[in-house]
Structures are given as C-alpha cells and as structure tokens.
Amino acid sequence: MTDTAPTAALLIIGNEILSGRTQDANMAFIAKHLGTLGIRFREARVVPDEETEIVAAVNALRARYTYVFTTGGIGPTHDDITAECIAKAFGLPLIRNAEAVRRLELHYAGTGMLNEARLRMANTPEGAILIDNPVSTAPGFQIGNVFVMAGVPMIMQAMLTGIGDRLVGGPVVKTKSVASAIPEGSFADALRTIAADYPGVDIGSYPAFRQGKVSTALVLRATDPALLETVTALVADMLRGLGGDPIIMDGYGDQ
Amino acid sequence: MTDTAPTAALLIIGNEILSGRTQDANMAFIAKHLGTLGIRFREARVVPDEETEIVAAVNALRARYTYVFTTGGIGPTHDDITAECIAKAFGLPLIRNAEAVRRLELHYAGTGMLNEARLRMANTPEGAILIDNPVSTAPGFQIGNVFVMAGVPMIMQAMLTGIGDRLVGGPVVKTKSVASAIPEGSFADALRTIAADYPGVDIGSYPAFRQGKVSTALVLRATDPALLETVTALVADMLRGLGGDPIIMDGYGDQ
C-alpha cells in the first residue's frame, strides 16, 4: 500500500539508546499518534549525540519526508546539542528565543535558579516556532518541517499532542487483525495470492511463540474500509479452509 | 569519546514497528550485547518492508560501519523480503542454500509440512554463511559484513549470541552511574567543565521525573578504568559541593 498522504520520519538523538542504557519508549507512541492523524511514518533513525551525525541525519530526512520529528538533546547539559545542530542543518543562526526566555523566567521566578545553563534551553534557530512544554516549561521548537521535542516520554507526548493543528494528514489507515494457531508456512502461498490480488491492502504476517505454541497474527491495513472488510473476510476464509478458527479483531487486538 | 574500535549499525526491517503495532524489543538487547564485545553501536534505522528502502539502507550502512545487523523479514510470507533485498544490495544472485534446505528437511521430516513457502526460508545470497537458529531452525545468514537475523526477539537473541566468534571487538567501554536529586540545570556548567577537561570519558546526563520529583542520572563511559574512576569521583565531589548526596553505581545502576 503506497499513497500520496503526508509522510514522517523520526530522529532519536541519544547515546543512552545506543549504549543500551535506555529502551526507547517514544517510537511506538509517535507511530500510533501519526497513524491517528493520517500521516505515514516511513523511517526512524537513532544517532549519537554528535554534531556531524545529527546534522547529516536531519538534512537527509527533512529533504525526504513531509515531517521530521526529533527526540532528545534539548536539556541544559553539555550533551544537549540538538538546537545547535538543527540550526547548523538549516544554515541558520542560533539565537536566544525571547518568548522561550520569558517562559523560563516565569517558571523560575523567585527561585534564583535561572542560570546560564538553564537559559541555554531557550536557544533556537532563528525563526523557530516554539512547541509548548506543559510539564517542565522548557519548550521544543519547530523550524521548517522539523519538530524538535524532548526525549523524556511524558514531555515528548505532551509536546506531540500539542502540535496536532500544525500537522496536516491524509486518509487514516484502518487496521484489522486476524489471529489463528496456523503457522505462517502453512498459509504463506495462499496469503501471497491474496496480497498480490489486493495491492490496496497492506498485509503483515507476525508469528508469535508462546509457551511452546506457535500462533500467527495477520495484520491488514488500508484506507478504504470496504476493501479492508472484503480482504479480511477472504483471509479469514482462507484460514478456515486450512482448519483454522480465526479470530477477527479491529485494530491490533490484544496481540 | 571516539576511538578506533569496530563499529556497528542495526537495520530494523518492519512495518509492524513503524505502524506502532509492535514495540521494538531488539535494539536494547543488541546494544548491550555489542557493548560486552567492545563493538561501538553507532546507528540504528527502521525501514518499511519495501525493497528500495531496504537496499538503500543496507548499502549506506555497510559502507560505513564495521558490522551491520538486520532484524526482521526472513520468514516464509510475502512480506518477508530481506534475503532478496540483501542479495540485490550486494549485486549477488539469490540461491537456495543447500545446507539451509538440509536443516529444514531434518526439522520437518515426517510432517509433510515442508512446502515451497517454507523452503523460501532457505534462500540466501550466493556465498552467504548461515547463522544458526536453535529455536525454530530456519537460519539467518551472514554475507560480507552484514548479519541477517530474525525479528522475533527469542530467535534474534539466540542468533546473535551464536555468532560471537565472528565478531571482533575493541576495548570494552566501562560504565559508572552517579544518581542524585540535583536537577540538571543546577550542575550543567560545572559538568560541562569536567566533560571538556576529560574528553576520554563520555558523560551523559539523564533527568527523570518520578512522583513529581526530579532526579538526575549521570552516566560516565570510558575504556580506561582508572580514568573512569577519577572522573566519577570528580563528578560525585561536584554534586556534593552543590549539597547533593550522590549515589555511585557500577554500570547503569537500577535507573
């Protein structure tokens, strides 16, 4: 299934992911959220906290996709270099954003805590539009088609859901799942025929091994609900013909 | 911290990750495993089950890193196209690997289940070396510096741990963590100075928000244990100077 809907990529900036310290918790949330907006999530990359890597990845992705989202590297410490890197990628000066400063001043008013390190969190490329941070104030920003967000999941989620009106989607992809105990290899040829006959439906086949038993989840995705129903019924019939007792679920079921 | 140790990239092939159906569970395992081998994990990419995307990513990554690992797309169904794509990326014919066929024949002996779809799992680029699959038999394979593994975590883990003798590492990076309740912005300037003074130690700063309280984990990584001890002590002293009561842990602690 390919269409002309807007596309998106995610750039995860973080040594902590590549070292194995932290399991990424943002990609799946972003994937689901973009799905509800009708935006096709096409690629994700994880790069270290290094300027040349970040700049190269941002420029590769922003040229290729409608939207690019980044997570990580916007805090006050020396390893937070995302804002500088995005400015470099766009060939723009890095400035101290007056509105971001104002928000930090309000947040830290009376605490005496607003030092130079924290003010660095107000740096953005010139011309950036802020992304609200209702959790801890220090904002993300948008420049061109790139949306720069925090890596802390709670903050990232608030930022992403807050910029919905800046993102234009296409038709939403609907999903059906068909689960059965028939192993993949037993229906692969029949399924290949159905997939070839209906290119408007993307069909994924995912085996699972639980307590020594094999089961398979078939996931069907399409923008046309009637076509999705038709092909889901065909897949379920095919599995019944093989002696399966398929369970049809909206969405991904309980996996 | 940059050095001359062997490097690695991971290519995750899977619509199920980009659709948000499945949370990737392989990256963190691979990251930790490569760490124990002294291989620097430098980049990860997630691409859809599409030939042009897979071929382009494989060729970009294998030119750049010592080792490339792929996960996903080696089953029997129509959406399993990794072997064909790797062959295309290398400009090699896709052949039916005789040893892989032999293993599948043994596994399915007497069941009558070894059909053409399952035999597709024996296809590899010409000249590939198999990667054992002790869980469900159908092997992965290595061609050049690219290691093609299953996406199912249990199988991927068995494959990766089985090829340790094919991977040459460099010095292992040692890790210390220093946790405290001091928020990042309060020590960022002092930490920047330490980080600049000791470029041989990579220092990451990771805030956490738990039950409304801010805490910070500083993660120090270096190949030189004595240097790591020295800088860890400096960081802990710096936090004590700010009124913190730092906890020093080997590795990542309990996060």
Short mmCIF file of C-alpha atoms in Angstrom, two decimals:
data_model
loop_
_atom_site.label_atom_id
_atom_site.label_comp_id
_atom_site.label_asym_id
_atom_site.label_seq_id
_atom_site.Cartn_x
_atom_site.Cartn_y
_atom_site.Cartn_z
CA MET A 1 0.00 0.00 0.00
CA THR A 2 1.53 3.30 -1.08
CA ASP A 3 -0.38 6.54 -1.38
CA THR A 4 0.15 10.27 -1.52
CA ALA A 5 -0.54 11.00 2.15
CA PRO A 6 1.99 13.13 4.08
CA THR A 7 4.97 11.19 5.40
CA ALA A 8 7.10 11.42 8.51
CA ALA A 9 10.43 10.30 9.93
CA LEU A 10 11.69 10.20 13.50
CA LEU A 11 15.25 11.02 14.53
CA ILE A 12 16.13 9.78 18.00
CA ILE A 13 19.16 11.62 19.33
CA GLY A 14 20.65 9.71 22.18
CA ASN A 15 23.76 7.89 23.29
CA GLU A 16 21.59 6.35 26.02
CA ILE A 17 19.64 4.38 23.42
CA LEU A 18 22.75 3.22 21.52
CA SER A 19 24.52 2.20 24.73
CA GLY A 20 21.56 0.06 25.75
CA ARG A 21 21.03 2.03 28.95
CA THR A 22 17.56 3.14 27.92
CA GLN A 23 14.92 1.29 25.96
CA ASP A 24 13.31 3.76 23.57
CA ALA A 25 9.76 4.42 24.67
CA ASN A 26 8.87 7.11 22.16
CA MET A 27 8.81 5.43 18.76
CA ALA A 28 5.69 3.33 19.32
CA PHE A 29 3.77 6.29 20.77
CA ILE A 30 4.75 8.52 17.86
CA ALA A 31 3.88 5.78 15.36
CA LYS A 32 0.39 5.37 16.79
CA HIS A 33 -0.19 9.11 17.09
CA LEU A 34 0.85 9.77 13.49
CA GLY A 35 -1.46 6.94 12.46
CA THR A 36 -4.46 8.69 14.00
CA LEU A 37 -3.54 11.85 12.06
CA GLY A 38 -3.28 10.04 8.71
CA ILE A 39 0.47 10.64 8.43
CA ARG A 40 2.60 7.74 7.12
CA PHE A 41 5.52 7.02 9.46
CA ARG A 42 8.19 5.85 7.00
CA GLU A 43 11.55 5.80 8.76
CA ALA A 44 13.25 6.13 12.12
CA ARG A 45 16.91 6.64 12.90
CA VAL A 46 18.89 6.63 16.12
CA VAL A 47 22.13 8.61 16.13
CA PRO A 48 24.64 9.51 18.85
CA ASP A 49 24.97 12.93 20.49
CA GLU A 50 27.45 14.12 17.84
CA GLU A 51 27.05 17.16 15.66
CA THR A 52 28.12 15.70 12.33
CA GLU A 53 25.81 12.71 12.76
CA ILE A 54 22.81 14.79 13.80
CA VAL A 55 23.24 17.40 11.07
CA ALA A 56 23.63 14.77 8.34
CA ALA A 57 20.59 12.81 9.51
CA VAL A 58 18.37 15.89 9.84
CA ASN A 59 19.24 17.06 6.35
CA ALA A 60 18.74 13.60 4.82
CA LEU A 61 15.36 13.17 6.47
CA ARG A 62 13.90 16.67 6.06
CA ALA A 63 14.57 16.55 2.31
CA ARG A 64 12.74 13.29 2.01
CA TYR A 65 9.68 13.38 4.30
CA THR A 66 6.83 15.81 4.87
CA TYR A 67 7.58 15.99 8.59
CA VAL A 68 10.60 15.15 10.71
CA PHE A 69 10.35 14.71 14.46
CA THR A 70 13.38 14.64 16.72
CA THR A 71 13.55 13.48 20.32
CA GLY A 72 16.29 14.14 22.83
CA GLY A 73 19.13 16.55 23.45
CA ILE A 74 17.26 19.72 24.39
CA GLY A 75 18.15 19.95 28.08
CA PRO A 76 20.71 22.23 29.76
CA THR A 77 23.77 19.96 29.87
CA HIS A 78 26.83 19.71 27.59
CA ASP A 79 25.44 16.62 25.83
CA ASP A 80 22.29 18.54 24.79
CA ILE A 81 23.33 19.81 21.38
CA THR A 82 20.18 19.37 19.30
CA ALA A 83 19.27 23.06 18.93
CA GLU A 84 22.76 23.99 17.66
CA CYS A 85 22.73 21.04 15.28
CA ILE A 86 19.33 21.88 13.83
CA ALA A 87 20.44 25.48 13.29
CA LYS A 88 23.56 24.21 11.50
CA ALA A 89 21.49 21.81 9.39
CA PHE A 90 19.30 24.71 8.25
CA GLY A 91 22.20 27.16 7.90
CA LEU A 92 20.52 29.49 10.38
CA PRO A 93 21.97 31.38 13.35
CA LEU A 94 21.22 30.02 16.79
CA ILE A 95 19.52 32.76 18.79
CA ARG A 96 18.13 33.15 22.30
CA ASN A 97 14.40 33.00 21.72
CA ALA A 98 12.73 35.85 23.63
CA GLU A 99 9.44 34.05 24.22
CA ALA A 100 11.26 30.95 25.47
CA VAL A 101 13.28 33.15 27.87
CA ARG A 102 10.04 34.73 29.09
CA ARG A 103 8.55 31.32 29.83
CA LEU A 104 11.65 30.17 31.71
CA GLU A 105 11.71 33.45 33.69
CA LEU A 106 8.10 32.91 34.71
CA HIS A 107 8.74 29.26 35.59
CA TYR A 108 11.81 30.01 37.74
CA ALA A 109 10.59 33.37 39.13
CA GLY A 110 11.67 33.82 42.73
CA THR A 111 13.77 30.65 42.83
CA GLY A 112 17.10 32.16 41.81
CA MET A 113 17.62 29.06 39.68
CA LEU A 114 17.56 30.63 36.20
CA ASN A 115 21.26 30.44 35.42
CA GLU A 116 23.04 30.49 32.07
CA ALA A 117 22.81 26.69 31.72
CA ARG A 118 19.03 26.77 32.02
CA LEU A 119 18.81 29.75 29.67
CA ARG A 120 20.52 27.62 27.01
CA MET A 121 17.19 25.78 26.83
CA ALA A 122 15.79 28.97 25.26
CA ASN A 123 18.18 28.75 22.29
CA THR A 124 16.56 28.02 18.94
CA PRO A 125 17.40 28.53 15.29
CA GLU A 126 16.29 32.00 14.16
CA GLY A 127 12.66 31.93 13.04
CA ALA A 128 11.70 28.83 15.02
CA ILE A 129 8.17 28.47 16.37
CA LEU A 130 8.02 27.14 19.93
CA ILE A 131 6.41 23.85 20.93
CA ASP A 132 4.74 24.07 24.33
CA ASN A 133 6.05 22.03 27.24
CA PRO A 134 3.27 21.87 29.84
CA VAL A 135 5.33 19.52 32.02
CA SER A 136 8.58 21.36 32.70
CA THR A 137 8.27 24.60 30.65
CA ALA A 138 11.49 24.47 28.57
CA PRO A 139 9.98 24.41 25.08
CA GLY A 140 10.66 22.42 21.97
CA PHE A 141 10.54 24.16 18.62
CA GLN A 142 9.59 23.82 15.00
CA ILE A 143 11.73 25.10 12.16
CA GLY A 144 10.54 24.37 8.64
CA ASN A 145 9.27 20.80 8.60
CA VAL A 146 11.36 19.71 11.59
CA PHE A 147 9.78 19.39 15.04
CA VAL A 148 12.26 19.25 17.92
CA MET A 149 10.94 17.57 21.06
CA ALA A 150 12.21 16.36 24.42
CA GLY A 151 13.35 12.77 24.93
CA VAL A 152 11.60 12.26 28.29
CA PRO A 153 8.45 10.36 27.23
CA MET A 154 5.99 12.31 29.38
CA ILE A 155 7.23 15.61 27.95
CA MET A 156 7.50 14.32 24.38
CA GLN A 157 3.91 13.06 24.49
CA ALA A 158 2.61 16.41 25.73
CA MET A 159 4.58 18.23 23.03
CA LEU A 160 3.42 15.97 20.22
CA THR A 161 -0.24 16.06 21.15
CA GLY A 162 0.01 19.85 21.45
CA ILE A 163 1.09 20.42 17.84
CA GLY A 164 -1.72 18.48 16.18
CA ASP A 165 -3.03 21.59 14.42
CA ARG A 166 0.31 22.15 12.68
CA LEU A 167 0.25 18.70 11.09
CA VAL A 168 -1.83 18.00 8.00
CA GLY A 169 -2.66 14.36 7.46
CA GLY A 170 -4.19 12.32 4.68
CA PRO A 171 -6.67 9.45 4.81
CA VAL A 172 -6.33 7.46 8.01
CA VAL A 173 -5.19 3.85 7.63
CA LYS A 174 -7.66 1.40 9.19
CA THR A 175 -6.44 -1.84 10.69
CA LYS A 176 -7.87 -5.34 11.17
CA SER A 177 -6.09 -8.30 12.74
CA VAL A 178 -6.78 -11.98 12.16
CA ALA A 179 -5.24 -14.35 14.69
CA SER A 180 -5.01 -18.11 14.38
CA ALA A 181 -2.97 -21.09 15.50
CA ILE A 182 -1.99 -21.93 11.91
CA PRO A 183 1.75 -21.44 11.43
CA GLU A 184 2.86 -18.96 8.76
CA GLY A 185 4.42 -21.52 6.44
CA SER A 186 1.11 -23.36 6.05
CA PHE A 187 -0.78 -20.40 4.55
CA ALA A 188 2.07 -18.35 3.07
CA ASP A 189 1.33 -19.28 -0.55
CA ALA A 190 -2.42 -18.65 -0.25
CA LEU A 191 -1.77 -15.37 1.52
CA ARG A 192 0.71 -14.30 -1.15
CA THR A 193 -2.04 -14.68 -3.76
CA ILE A 194 -4.49 -12.57 -1.75
CA ALA A 195 -1.83 -9.89 -1.14
CA ALA A 196 -0.99 -9.77 -4.85
CA ASP A 197 -4.68 -9.54 -5.81
CA TYR A 198 -5.32 -6.63 -3.44
CA PRO A 199 -2.37 -4.20 -3.53
CA GLY A 200 -4.56 -1.61 -1.80
CA VAL A 201 -4.31 -3.62 1.42
CA ASP A 202 -1.02 -3.99 3.23
CA ILE A 203 -0.86 -7.43 4.88
CA GLY A 204 1.72 -8.27 7.53
CA SER A 205 2.24 -11.72 8.99
CA TYR A 206 3.67 -11.94 12.51
CA PRO A 207 4.46 -15.22 14.20
CA ALA A 208 4.45 -15.48 17.97
CA PHE A 209 5.86 -18.22 20.15
CA ARG A 210 4.13 -18.59 23.49
CA GLN A 211 4.51 -21.47 25.90
CA GLY A 212 5.95 -23.57 23.11
CA LYS A 213 2.97 -22.97 20.81
CA VAL A 214 3.08 -21.13 17.51
CA SER A 215 0.39 -18.65 16.63
CA THR A 216 0.19 -16.09 13.87
CA ALA A 217 -1.30 -12.63 13.72
CA LEU A 218 -2.16 -11.29 10.30
CA VAL A 219 -2.47 -7.51 10.24
CA LEU A 220 -4.37 -5.90 7.37
CA ARG A 221 -4.13 -2.15 6.76
CA ALA A 222 -5.94 0.01 4.22
CA THR A 223 -7.50 3.43 3.89
CA ASP A 224 -10.65 2.00 2.25
CA PRO A 225 -12.85 0.42 4.96
CA ALA A 226 -14.96 -1.61 2.50
CA LEU A 227 -11.88 -3.04 0.81
CA LEU A 228 -10.39 -3.79 4.23
CA GLU A 229 -13.56 -5.73 5.22
CA THR A 230 -13.52 -7.67 1.95
CA VAL A 231 -9.91 -8.74 2.20
CA THR A 232 -10.17 -9.51 5.92
CA ALA A 233 -13.07 -11.85 5.13
CA LEU A 234 -11.03 -13.51 2.37
CA VAL A 235 -8.09 -14.04 4.74
CA ALA A 236 -10.35 -15.48 7.44
CA ASP A 237 -11.98 -17.83 4.90
CA MET A 238 -8.57 -18.95 3.70
CA LEU A 239 -7.55 -19.82 7.28
CA ARG A 240 -10.85 -21.66 7.88
CA GLY A 241 -10.15 -23.69 4.73
CA LEU A 242 -6.91 -24.81 6.38
CA GLY A 243 -8.75 -25.90 9.51
CA GLY A 244 -8.08 -22.75 11.47
CA ASP A 245 -10.56 -20.99 13.72
CA PRO A 246 -9.54 -17.38 13.05
CA ILE A 247 -10.32 -14.54 15.43
CA ILE A 248 -11.01 -11.24 13.66
CA MET A 249 -10.27 -8.08 15.61
CA ASP A 250 -10.43 -4.36 14.96
CA GLY A 251 -7.05 -2.72 15.19
CA TYR A 252 -4.25 -4.87 16.51
CA GLY A 253 -6.38 -6.77 19.01
CA ASP A 254 -4.61 -7.63 22.21
CA GLN A 255 -1.68 -9.17 20.31
CA MET B 1 34.73 9.63 23.45
CA THR B 2 35.71 8.41 20.00
CA ASP B 3 38.15 5.61 19.33
CA THR B 4 39.19 3.15 16.65
CA ALA B 5 37.19 0.18 17.92
CA PRO B 6 34.96 -1.68 15.43
CA THR B 7 31.57 -0.09 14.86
CA ALA B 8 28.09 -1.42 14.19
CA ALA B 9 24.70 -0.37 12.90
CA LEU B 10 21.31 -2.03 13.21
CA LEU B 11 18.69 -2.08 10.47
CA ILE B 12 15.23 -2.97 11.71
CA ILE B 13 13.04 -4.10 8.82
CA GLY B 14 9.45 -3.94 9.84
CA ASN B 15 6.17 -2.26 9.03
CA GLU B 16 4.96 -3.52 12.42
CA ILE B 17 7.38 -1.16 14.18
CA LEU B 18 6.52 1.86 12.01
CA SER B 19 2.78 1.25 12.37
CA GLY B 20 3.09 1.22 16.16
CA ARG B 21 1.73 -2.34 16.39
CA THR B 22 4.93 -3.66 17.91
CA GLN B 23 7.35 -2.01 20.31
CA ASP B 24 10.86 -2.90 19.20
CA ALA B 25 12.43 -5.20 21.74
CA ASN B 26 15.68 -5.94 19.95
CA MET B 27 17.63 -2.69 19.91
CA ALA B 28 18.40 -2.53 23.62
CA PHE B 29 19.48 -6.19 23.70
CA ILE B 30 21.75 -5.74 20.69
CA ALA B 31 23.18 -2.53 22.17
CA LYS B 32 24.10 -4.25 25.42
CA HIS B 33 25.46 -7.33 23.68
CA LEU B 34 27.69 -5.29 21.36
CA GLY B 35 28.87 -3.38 24.40
CA THR B 36 30.12 -6.58 26.03
CA LEU B 37 32.04 -7.39 22.83
CA GLY B 38 33.73 -3.98 22.64
CA ILE B 39 31.88 -3.01 19.45
CA ARG B 40 30.61 0.59 19.21
CA PHE B 41 26.91 0.68 18.30
CA ARG B 42 26.70 3.89 16.26
CA GLU B 43 23.39 3.98 14.42
CA ALA B 44 20.03 2.28 14.09
CA ARG B 45 17.43 2.63 11.36
CA VAL B 46 13.90 1.36 10.99
CA VAL B 47 12.59 0.98 7.44
CA PRO B 48 9.41 -0.47 5.96
CA ASP B 49 9.14 -3.84 4.19
CA GLU B 50 9.96 -2.29 0.81
CA GLU B 51 12.80 -3.30 -1.46
CA THR B 52 14.10 0.13 -2.44
CA GLU B 53 14.18 1.26 1.19
CA ILE B 54 15.93 -1.86 2.45
CA VAL B 55 18.52 -1.97 -0.33
CA ALA B 56 19.39 1.71 0.08
CA ALA B 57 19.73 1.43 3.86
CA VAL B 58 21.84 -1.75 3.73
CA ASN B 59 24.22 -0.20 1.24
CA ALA B 60 24.51 3.06 3.18
CA LEU B 61 25.20 1.26 6.46
CA ARG B 62 27.52 -1.50 5.29
CA ALA B 63 29.80 1.05 3.63
CA ARG B 64 30.05 2.99 6.83
CA TYR B 65 30.26 0.56 9.75
CA THR B 66 32.37 -2.50 10.54
CA TYR B 67 29.26 -4.64 11.12
CA VAL B 68 25.62 -4.29 10.11
CA PHE B 69 22.90 -6.34 11.79
CA THR B 70 19.42 -6.63 10.37
CA THR B 71 16.30 -7.91 12.11
CA GLY B 72 13.04 -8.99 10.54
CA GLY B 73 11.68 -10.18 7.22
CA ILE B 74 13.18 -13.67 6.98
CA GLY B 75 10.02 -15.76 7.39
CA PRO B 76 8.01 -17.59 4.71
CA THR B 77 5.35 -15.00 3.87
CA HIS B 78 5.08 -12.43 1.07
CA ASP B 79 6.17 -9.59 3.37
CA ASP B 80 9.47 -11.38 4.15
CA ILE B 81 11.75 -9.91 1.52
CA THR B 82 15.00 -9.38 3.42
CA ALA B 83 17.04 -12.14 1.71
CA GLU B 84 16.17 -10.89 -1.79
CA CYS B 85 16.94 -7.32 -0.78
CA ILE B 86 20.33 -8.19 0.73
CA ALA B 87 21.24 -10.11 -2.44
CA LYS B 88 20.25 -7.06 -4.52
CA ALA B 89 22.24 -4.74 -2.26
CA PHE B 90 25.35 -6.88 -2.79
CA GLY B 91 24.66 -7.50 -6.50
CA LEU B 92 24.63 -11.24 -5.85
CA PRO B 93 22.24 -13.92 -7.09
CA LEU B 94 19.71 -15.27 -4.59
CA ILE B 95 20.20 -19.01 -4.36
CA ARG B 96 18.61 -21.86 -2.43
CA ASN B 97 21.21 -22.64 0.20
CA ALA B 98 21.77 -26.43 0.31
CA GLU B 99 22.73 -26.57 3.99
CA ALA B 100 19.69 -24.48 4.92
CA VAL B 101 17.46 -26.85 2.93
CA ARG B 102 19.04 -29.80 4.74
CA ARG B 103 18.26 -28.25 8.13
CA LEU B 104 14.65 -27.54 7.16
CA GLU B 105 14.27 -31.08 5.80
CA LEU B 106 15.51 -32.51 9.10
CA HIS B 107 13.26 -30.19 11.12
CA TYR B 108 10.13 -31.00 9.12
CA ALA B 109 10.95 -34.69 8.46
CA GLY B 110 7.81 -36.84 8.57
CA THR B 111 5.44 -33.89 8.97
CA GLY B 112 4.66 -33.29 5.30
CA MET B 113 4.90 -29.57 6.10
CA LEU B 114 7.99 -28.61 4.07
CA ASN B 115 6.27 -26.78 1.23
CA GLU B 116 7.66 -24.21 -1.19
CA ALA B 117 6.80 -21.32 1.13
CA ARG B 118 8.88 -22.82 3.96
CA LEU B 119 11.70 -23.64 1.54
CA ARG B 120 11.90 -19.90 0.71
CA MET B 121 13.44 -19.56 4.17
CA ALA B 122 16.48 -21.40 2.75
CA ASN B 123 17.12 -18.65 0.18
CA THR B 124 20.30 -16.63 0.71
CA PRO B 125 22.62 -14.53 -1.42
CA GLU B 126 25.25 -16.75 -3.07
CA GLY B 127 28.23 -17.22 -0.76
CA ALA B 128 26.34 -16.47 2.46
CA ILE B 129 27.37 -18.19 5.69
CA LEU B 130 24.43 -19.43 7.77
CA ILE B 131 23.58 -18.17 11.25
CA ASP B 132 22.17 -20.93 13.45
CA ASN B 133 18.60 -20.77 14.68
CA PRO B 134 18.32 -23.13 17.65
CA VAL B 135 14.70 -22.04 18.28
CA SER B 136 12.88 -22.72 15.01
CA THR B 137 15.62 -23.96 12.64
CA ALA B 138 15.17 -21.55 9.69
CA PRO B 139 18.59 -19.90 9.69
CA GLY B 140 19.79 -16.34 9.36
CA PHE B 141 22.87 -15.63 7.31
CA GLN B 142 25.99 -13.52 7.03
CA ILE B 143 27.18 -12.02 3.77
CA GLY B 144 30.22 -9.77 3.91
CA ASN B 145 29.84 -7.57 6.98
CA VAL B 146 26.04 -7.90 7.10
CA PHE B 147 24.37 -10.27 9.57
CA VAL B 148 20.74 -11.08 8.79
CA MET B 149 18.69 -12.18 11.78
CA ALA B 150 15.07 -12.91 12.68
CA GLY B 151 12.82 -10.24 14.18
CA VAL B 152 11.27 -12.47 16.86
CA PRO B 153 13.31 -11.48 19.95
CA MET B 154 13.86 -15.01 21.28
CA ILE B 155 15.25 -16.14 17.92
CA MET B 156 17.27 -12.97 17.33
CA GLN B 157 18.92 -13.31 20.73
CA ALA B 158 19.91 -16.91 20.07
CA MET B 159 21.29 -15.96 16.66
CA LEU B 160 23.29 -13.00 17.95
CA THR B 161 24.84 -14.84 20.86
CA GLY B 162 25.72 -17.68 18.48
CA ILE B 163 27.89 -15.57 16.19
CA GLY B 164 30.15 -14.08 18.83
CA ASP B 165 33.24 -15.73 17.36
CA ARG B 166 32.68 -13.98 14.02
CA LEU B 167 32.75 -10.52 15.62
CA VAL B 168 36.00 -8.86 16.55
CA GLY B 169 35.70 -6.15 19.18
CA GLY B 170 37.96 -3.50 20.61
CA PRO B 171 38.41 -2.32 24.19
CA VAL B 172 35.21 -2.69 26.19
CA VAL B 173 33.62 0.53 27.41
CA LYS B 174 33.16 0.55 31.19
CA THR B 175 30.25 2.41 32.74
CA LYS B 176 29.60 4.18 36.05
CA SER B 177 26.43 5.99 37.06
CA VAL B 178 26.04 8.78 39.57
CA ALA B 179 22.49 9.49 40.70
CA SER B 180 21.35 12.47 42.70
CA ALA B 181 18.32 14.64 43.37
CA ILE B 182 20.06 17.73 41.98
CA PRO B 183 18.33 18.91 38.81
CA GLU B 184 20.42 19.09 35.64
CA GLY B 185 20.31 22.85 35.28
CA SER B 186 21.99 23.33 38.66
CA PHE B 187 25.17 21.46 37.77
CA ALA B 188 25.23 21.80 33.98
CA ASP B 189 28.01 24.43 33.90
CA ALA B 190 30.25 22.55 36.33
CA LEU B 191 29.64 19.30 34.47
CA ARG B 192 30.45 20.96 31.14
CA THR B 193 33.87 21.89 32.53
CA ILE B 194 34.58 18.33 33.69
CA ALA B 195 33.42 16.91 30.35
CA ALA B 196 35.66 19.33 28.47
CA ASP B 197 38.64 18.53 30.70
CA TYR B 198 38.27 14.76 30.16
CA PRO B 199 37.38 14.04 26.54
CA GLY B 200 38.28 10.38 27.13
CA VAL B 201 35.13 9.98 29.22
CA ASP B 202 31.71 10.25 27.65
CA ILE B 203 29.28 11.81 30.15
CA GLY B 204 25.53 11.67 29.64
CA SER B 205 23.01 13.47 31.82
CA TYR B 206 19.51 11.99 32.06
CA PRO B 207 16.72 13.61 34.03
CA ALA B 208 13.91 11.55 35.43
CA PHE B 209 10.57 12.70 36.76
CA ARG B 210 9.07 10.41 39.34
CA GLN B 211 6.16 11.18 41.61
CA GLY B 212 6.61 14.87 40.91
CA LYS B 213 10.27 14.81 41.93
CA VAL B 214 13.20 15.49 39.67
CA SER B 215 16.28 13.33 39.83
CA THR B 216 19.24 13.04 37.53
CA ALA B 217 21.40 10.14 36.48
CA LEU B 218 24.85 10.93 35.18
CA VAL B 219 26.33 8.12 33.12
CA LEU B 220 30.09 8.03 32.60
CA ARG B 221 31.62 5.76 29.97
CA ALA B 222 35.28 5.12 29.14
CA THR B 223 37.59 2.33 28.13
CA ASP B 224 40.20 3.32 30.73
CA PRO B 225 39.02 2.11 34.17
CA ALA B 226 41.40 4.37 36.12
CA LEU B 227 40.32 7.44 34.18
CA LEU B 228 36.69 6.42 34.68
CA GLU B 229 37.24 6.18 38.46
CA THR B 230 38.95 9.57 38.54
CA VAL B 231 36.23 11.39 36.64
CA THR B 232 33.43 9.62 38.50
CA ALA B 233 34.95 10.84 41.76
CA LEU B 234 35.21 14.39 40.38
CA VAL B 235 31.55 14.32 39.33
CA ALA B 236 30.46 12.99 42.72
CA ASP B 237 32.50 15.69 44.50
CA MET B 238 30.96 18.35 42.29
CA LEU B 239 27.46 17.16 43.25
CA ARG B 240 28.40 17.05 46.94
CA GLY B 241 29.59 20.64 46.61
CA LEU B 242 26.07 21.55 45.48
CA GLY B 243 24.54 19.85 48.52
CA GLY B 244 23.75 16.59 46.77
CA ASP B 245 24.20 13.14 48.25
CA PRO B 246 25.26 11.25 45.13
CA ILE B 247 24.94 7.51 44.76
CA ILE B 248 27.72 5.93 42.69
CA MET B 249 26.90 2.72 40.90
CA ASP B 250 28.69 0.34 38.56
CA GLY B 251 27.05 0.15 35.18
CA TYR B 252 23.67 1.83 34.88
CA GLY B 253 22.52 1.01 38.40
CA ASP B 254 18.82 0.33 38.67
CA GLN B 255 17.99 3.56 36.83
#
